[in-house]
Amino acid sequence: MTSAQYHNTLYRTVSLETDRLLLLPPTLDDFEALHSMWSDSRVVAQVIDSPLTEEEVWSRLHRIVGHWALFGYGHWIVRDKRSGKFVGELGFFRFKRALTADFDTAHEIGWMFAKDSQGLGYATEAATAALKWLEADSQCKETVCLIAPDNLASLALAKKLAYEIKDEVIYRGKSMLVLRRQATSNQTSQDLTPSPGDLETGPAIPRREI
């Protein structure tokens, strides 16, 4: 039994497919790729103070798996559909950041893509599919994200996904922007068709994840 088969016996998982990508529930087999991405200083520079250690990425993988088990949603591993190559991770979390009651109970979107997979429109494509799936649930009225003001790549992507800046808060001693997206039947975003050159270097997870 592979690790993927083992995990699928423990909790219900959801896989999504786009024209170019597969969004898959995480397994132990994804650890090396995740560690390579989160330990790359070029990738995480705008998001966390320093690259994550092997131990921190190991704990992060456990948390992603646990989030799916507890809530029925979480972060997906994003892979190229043709080659199977790992390109990044994206999904929704409840972080308990203690910002506001409505923020802490909302679905918070976040993303991170490997250096060689940036600028290809993957983040837009994956996020569009993820939001469509989540917002099909009538109980999801709003999604949120938290982005540093100088993380221009993530702000550009969030704007493309129809997130709007609603507030500025201090989180862990740093100024952060709170963005929100309303889930409505006529939500179309701002042209969600991905195109090469989309900015997607930074995730909306501006914290050391351990």
Short mmCIF file of C-alpha atoms in Angstrom, two decimals:
data_model
loop_
_atom_site.label_atom_id
_atom_site.label_comp_id
_atom_site.label_asym_id
_atom_site.label_seq_id
_atom_site.Cartn_x
_atom_site.Cartn_y
_atom_site.Cartn_z
CA MET A 1 0.00 0.00 0.00
CA THR A 2 1.41 3.37 -1.00
CA SER A 3 1.30 6.37 1.28
CA ALA A 4 -1.37 7.92 -0.95
CA GLN A 5 -3.58 4.84 -0.66
CA TYR A 6 -3.04 4.76 3.10
CA HIS A 7 -4.06 8.39 3.59
CA ASN A 8 -7.17 7.99 1.45
CA THR A 9 -8.45 5.33 3.85
CA LEU A 10 -8.31 7.78 6.78
CA TYR A 11 -10.30 10.76 5.53
CA ARG A 12 -12.27 11.96 2.55
CA THR A 13 -10.09 13.83 0.11
CA VAL A 14 -10.84 16.00 -2.88
CA SER A 15 -8.79 16.17 -6.06
CA LEU A 16 -9.27 18.85 -8.71
CA GLU A 17 -8.19 19.02 -12.33
CA THR A 18 -7.64 21.97 -14.65
CA ASP A 19 -6.40 22.20 -18.22
CA ARG A 20 -2.77 21.97 -17.11
CA LEU A 21 -2.78 21.04 -13.44
CA LEU A 22 -3.76 18.47 -10.86
CA LEU A 23 -4.63 19.60 -7.33
CA LEU A 24 -4.05 16.58 -5.12
CA PRO A 25 -4.35 15.88 -1.40
CA PRO A 26 -0.92 15.71 0.26
CA THR A 27 0.88 12.48 1.09
CA LEU A 28 4.22 11.60 2.63
CA ASP A 29 5.58 11.26 -0.89
CA ASP A 30 5.33 15.05 -1.28
CA PHE A 31 7.73 15.85 1.54
CA GLU A 32 10.93 16.20 -0.48
CA ALA A 33 9.33 18.54 -3.01
CA LEU A 34 7.76 20.65 -0.27
CA HIS A 35 11.07 20.87 1.58
CA SER A 36 12.88 21.92 -1.59
CA MET A 37 10.40 24.74 -2.14
CA TRP A 38 10.08 26.02 1.44
CA SER A 39 13.85 25.93 1.98
CA ASP A 40 14.51 28.02 -1.14
CA SER A 41 15.37 31.54 0.02
CA ARG A 42 14.43 32.96 -3.39
CA VAL A 43 10.89 31.67 -2.98
CA VAL A 44 10.19 32.54 0.65
CA ALA A 45 12.03 35.88 0.89
CA GLN A 46 8.87 38.01 0.90
CA VAL A 47 6.91 35.71 3.15
CA ILE A 48 8.92 34.47 6.12
CA ASP A 49 12.07 35.61 7.89
CA SER A 50 14.16 32.62 6.81
CA PRO A 51 13.77 29.38 4.84
CA LEU A 52 12.10 26.52 6.67
CA THR A 53 14.13 23.67 8.07
CA GLU A 54 13.47 20.04 7.29
CA GLU A 55 11.80 19.65 10.68
CA GLU A 56 9.52 22.64 10.08
CA VAL A 57 8.43 21.40 6.65
CA TRP A 58 7.81 17.94 8.12
CA SER A 59 5.52 19.50 10.73
CA ARG A 60 3.85 21.60 8.06
CA LEU A 61 3.04 18.52 6.01
CA HIS A 62 1.49 16.91 9.08
CA ARG A 63 -0.62 20.00 9.64
CA ILE A 64 -1.90 20.05 6.06
CA VAL A 65 -2.94 16.41 6.31
CA GLY A 66 -4.57 17.03 9.69
CA HIS A 67 -6.49 20.03 8.40
CA TRP A 68 -8.08 17.91 5.68
CA ALA A 69 -9.03 15.31 8.27
CA LEU A 70 -10.61 17.85 10.63
CA PHE A 71 -12.34 20.21 8.21
CA GLY A 72 -12.68 18.40 4.88
CA TYR A 73 -10.61 21.01 3.07
CA GLY A 74 -7.05 22.31 3.18
CA HIS A 75 -4.05 22.80 0.94
CA TRP A 76 -3.54 20.78 -2.21
CA ILE A 77 -0.29 19.70 -3.79
CA VAL A 78 -0.25 21.20 -7.28
CA ARG A 79 1.34 19.17 -10.07
CA ASP A 80 1.71 19.53 -13.80
CA LYS A 81 -0.90 17.25 -15.35
CA ARG A 82 1.26 16.05 -18.23
CA SER A 83 4.56 15.45 -16.45
CA GLY A 84 3.46 14.97 -12.84
CA LYS A 85 6.05 17.55 -11.79
CA PHE A 86 5.51 19.31 -8.46
CA VAL A 87 4.83 23.00 -9.03
CA GLY A 88 3.57 24.21 -5.64
CA GLU A 89 0.84 24.15 -3.02
CA LEU A 90 -2.40 26.08 -2.68
CA GLY A 91 -5.58 25.92 -0.68
CA PHE A 92 -7.49 27.05 2.38
CA PHE A 93 -6.73 27.04 6.10
CA ARG A 94 -8.13 28.21 9.41
CA PHE A 95 -5.11 29.62 11.23
CA LYS A 96 -6.64 31.10 14.40
CA ARG A 97 -4.56 34.27 13.95
CA ALA A 98 -6.62 36.13 16.61
CA LEU A 99 -7.24 39.08 14.31
CA THR A 100 -11.04 39.36 14.24
CA ALA A 101 -13.77 36.81 14.88
CA ASP A 102 -15.01 36.84 11.29
CA PHE A 103 -11.48 36.54 9.88
CA ASP A 104 -10.52 33.63 12.11
CA THR A 105 -13.59 31.60 11.15
CA ALA A 106 -13.32 32.33 7.42
CA HIS A 107 -11.58 30.21 4.80
CA GLU A 108 -8.13 31.79 4.35
CA ILE A 109 -6.56 31.16 0.97
CA GLY A 110 -2.80 30.76 0.61
CA TRP A 111 -0.34 29.68 -2.04
CA MET A 112 3.33 29.00 -2.68
CA PHE A 113 4.89 27.97 -5.98
CA ALA A 114 8.36 26.64 -6.75
CA LYS A 115 10.77 29.07 -8.37
CA ASP A 116 10.83 27.34 -11.75
CA SER A 117 7.02 27.21 -11.85
CA GLN A 118 6.41 30.93 -11.36
CA GLY A 119 5.31 33.28 -14.11
CA LEU A 120 3.40 30.58 -15.98
CA GLY A 121 -0.11 31.35 -14.77
CA TYR A 122 -0.25 28.25 -12.57
CA ALA A 123 -1.35 30.11 -9.43
CA THR A 124 -4.27 31.76 -11.20
CA GLU A 125 -5.35 28.48 -12.75
CA ALA A 126 -5.12 26.52 -9.51
CA ALA A 127 -6.75 29.21 -7.38
CA THR A 128 -9.64 29.58 -9.82
CA ALA A 129 -10.38 25.86 -9.59
CA ALA A 130 -10.02 25.83 -5.81
CA LEU A 131 -12.34 28.81 -5.32
CA LYS A 132 -14.94 27.38 -7.69
CA TRP A 133 -14.95 24.14 -5.69
CA LEU A 134 -15.11 25.85 -2.30
CA GLU A 135 -17.74 28.40 -3.26
CA ALA A 136 -20.02 25.65 -4.55
CA ASP A 137 -20.65 25.08 -0.84
CA SER A 138 -23.46 27.49 0.02
CA GLN A 139 -22.11 27.87 3.55
CA CYS A 140 -18.97 29.58 2.27
CA LYS A 141 -19.94 33.23 1.95
CA GLU A 142 -16.47 34.75 1.95
CA THR A 143 -12.81 33.88 1.68
CA VAL A 144 -9.97 36.00 3.04
CA CYS A 145 -6.23 36.38 2.73
CA LEU A 146 -3.46 38.22 4.57
CA ILE A 147 -0.68 39.77 2.50
CA ALA A 148 2.24 42.05 3.29
CA PRO A 149 2.02 45.47 1.59
CA ASP A 150 5.35 44.94 -0.18
CA ASN A 151 4.41 41.50 -1.54
CA LEU A 152 3.40 42.93 -4.89
CA ALA A 153 3.22 39.57 -6.64
CA SER A 154 0.66 38.18 -4.23
CA LEU A 155 -1.32 41.42 -4.25
CA ALA A 156 -1.47 41.31 -8.06
CA LEU A 157 -2.71 37.73 -8.00
CA ALA A 158 -5.25 38.45 -5.26
CA LYS A 159 -6.62 41.38 -7.27
CA LYS A 160 -6.92 39.14 -10.33
CA LEU A 161 -8.93 36.70 -8.20
CA ALA A 162 -11.29 39.55 -7.16
CA TYR A 163 -9.96 39.98 -3.61
CA GLU A 164 -10.29 43.52 -2.30
CA ILE A 165 -8.21 45.22 0.38
CA LYS A 166 -10.49 45.88 3.34
CA ASP A 167 -8.21 46.63 6.27
CA GLU A 168 -4.64 46.99 7.49
CA VAL A 169 -3.65 45.24 10.71
CA ILE A 170 -0.56 44.55 12.76
CA TYR A 171 0.21 40.84 12.81
CA ARG A 172 3.23 39.57 14.72
CA GLY A 173 4.65 43.09 14.78
CA LYS A 174 4.29 43.67 11.03
CA SER A 175 1.80 45.65 8.98
CA MET A 176 -0.42 43.33 6.91
CA LEU A 177 -3.29 43.87 4.49
CA VAL A 178 -6.57 42.01 4.98
CA LEU A 179 -8.24 41.11 1.68
CA ARG A 180 -11.70 39.62 1.20
CA ARG A 181 -13.62 38.01 -1.64
CA GLN A 182 -17.38 37.59 -1.52
CA ALA A 183 -18.73 34.27 -2.75
CA THR A 184 -21.68 35.16 -4.96
CA SER A 185 -23.37 33.40 -7.83
CA ASN A 186 -22.19 36.10 -10.24
CA GLN A 187 -18.61 36.24 -8.96
CA THR A 188 -16.45 36.32 -12.05
CA SER A 189 -13.22 37.86 -10.72
CA GLN A 190 -11.19 39.98 -13.10
CA ASP A 191 -10.70 37.63 -16.01
CA LEU A 192 -9.63 34.43 -14.28
CA THR A 193 -8.24 32.95 -17.48
CA PRO A 194 -4.58 32.28 -16.66
CA SER A 195 -1.94 33.65 -18.94
CA PRO A 196 1.85 33.39 -19.06
CA GLY A 197 3.46 36.14 -17.06
CA ASP A 198 0.97 36.15 -14.20
CA LEU A 199 2.71 37.30 -11.02
CA GLU A 200 2.60 34.53 -8.45
CA THR A 201 5.85 34.51 -6.56
CA GLY A 202 4.53 35.02 -3.06
CA PRO A 203 1.86 33.24 -1.08
CA ALA A 204 -0.76 34.76 1.15
CA ILE A 205 0.76 32.98 4.14
CA PRO A 206 3.02 35.63 5.64
CA ARG A 207 4.32 33.72 8.63
CA ARG A 208 6.79 31.07 9.66
CA GLU A 209 4.80 27.86 9.32
CA ILE A 210 5.77 25.38 12.04
#
